[in-house]
Amino acid sequence: GRTFKFAPRAYTGFRETKGEESIGMSSAANASSECKATFKRVKLRGKKKLEWAIFKIDTKTSEIVPEKSGGTGGIDALATNLTNLQPRYAIYDHEFKTKDGRLTSKLHFISFTPENSNQTDRVIYAQSMKPFRDSLTGIFPISFSDKNDMLKHFGSDNAEEEEEDEDEDFD
């Protein structure tokens, strides 16, 4: 039979080498050309600007492709368009006021991996995240597994306060 030699880099799968394919790269997805165009629209200023964009991995082509995007609605619209069953990547242009009252913004790369998503999807999204994230410039990476945590982080009025489950007794 064939024997495979597992080198430490085979587990990371993030660095491509000429002529060789590390074992981990086989399941990592590459960003499509539409991703770059969508990212530029979130990054730019002006009429054609997008405020947020969600990206998914197309299982047929193994490419990262834009899934949904929006020019308004902020973090609430972004969270509404995420599913609690599948991991996704998102780019969000978070506008906020600084302590001295100036309006500014930060471009966030969000890795959203819900706790109840399927394990295979989680692995594929985890392996593909770093190369995709590193291909985008001027972003602040952040990860969430819960929509409410994301809403709280970005100061949404729609974030729910977590309550203690005192009234629920399971005997």
PDB file of N, CA and C in Angstrom, residues 164-170:
ATOM      1  N   GLU A 164     -30.783  34.809  33.442  1.00  0.00           N
ATOM      2  CA  GLU A 164     -30.486  33.560  34.153  1.00  0.00           C
ATOM      3  C   GLU A 164     -31.714  32.649  33.991  1.00  0.00           C
ATOM      4  N   ASP A 165     -31.473  31.373  33.818  1.00  0.00           N
ATOM      5  CA  ASP A 165     -32.576  30.426  33.648  1.00  0.00           C
ATOM      6  C   ASP A 165     -33.071  29.901  34.991  1.00  0.00           C
ATOM      7  N   GLU A 166     -33.423  30.839  35.908  1.00  0.00           N
ATOM      8  CA  GLU A 166     -33.824  30.426  37.250  1.00  0.00           C
ATOM      9  C   GLU A 166     -35.195  29.745  37.246  1.00  0.00           C
ATOM     10  N   ASP A 167     -36.095  30.234  36.379  1.00  0.00           N
ATOM     11  CA  ASP A 167     -37.455  29.710  36.416  1.00  0.00           C
ATOM     12  C   ASP A 167     -37.602  28.381  35.682  1.00  0.00           C
ATOM     13  N   GLU A 168     -36.541  27.918  35.028  1.00  0.00           N
ATOM     14  CA  GLU A 168     -36.627  26.640  34.337  1.00  0.00           C
ATOM     15  C   GLU A 168     -35.990  25.548  35.176  1.00  0.00           C
ATOM     16  N   ASP A 169     -36.823  24.670  35.702  1.00  0.00           N
ATOM     17  CA  ASP A 169     -36.299  23.546  36.500  1.00  0.00           C
ATOM     18  C   ASP A 169     -36.499  22.279  35.731  1.00  0.00           C
ATOM     19  N   PHE A 170     -35.400  21.575  35.485  1.00  0.00           N
ATOM     20  CA  PHE A 170     -35.480  20.283  34.824  1.00  0.00           C
ATOM     21  C   PHE A 170     -35.103  19.231  35.841  1.00  0.00           C
TER      22      PHE A 170
END
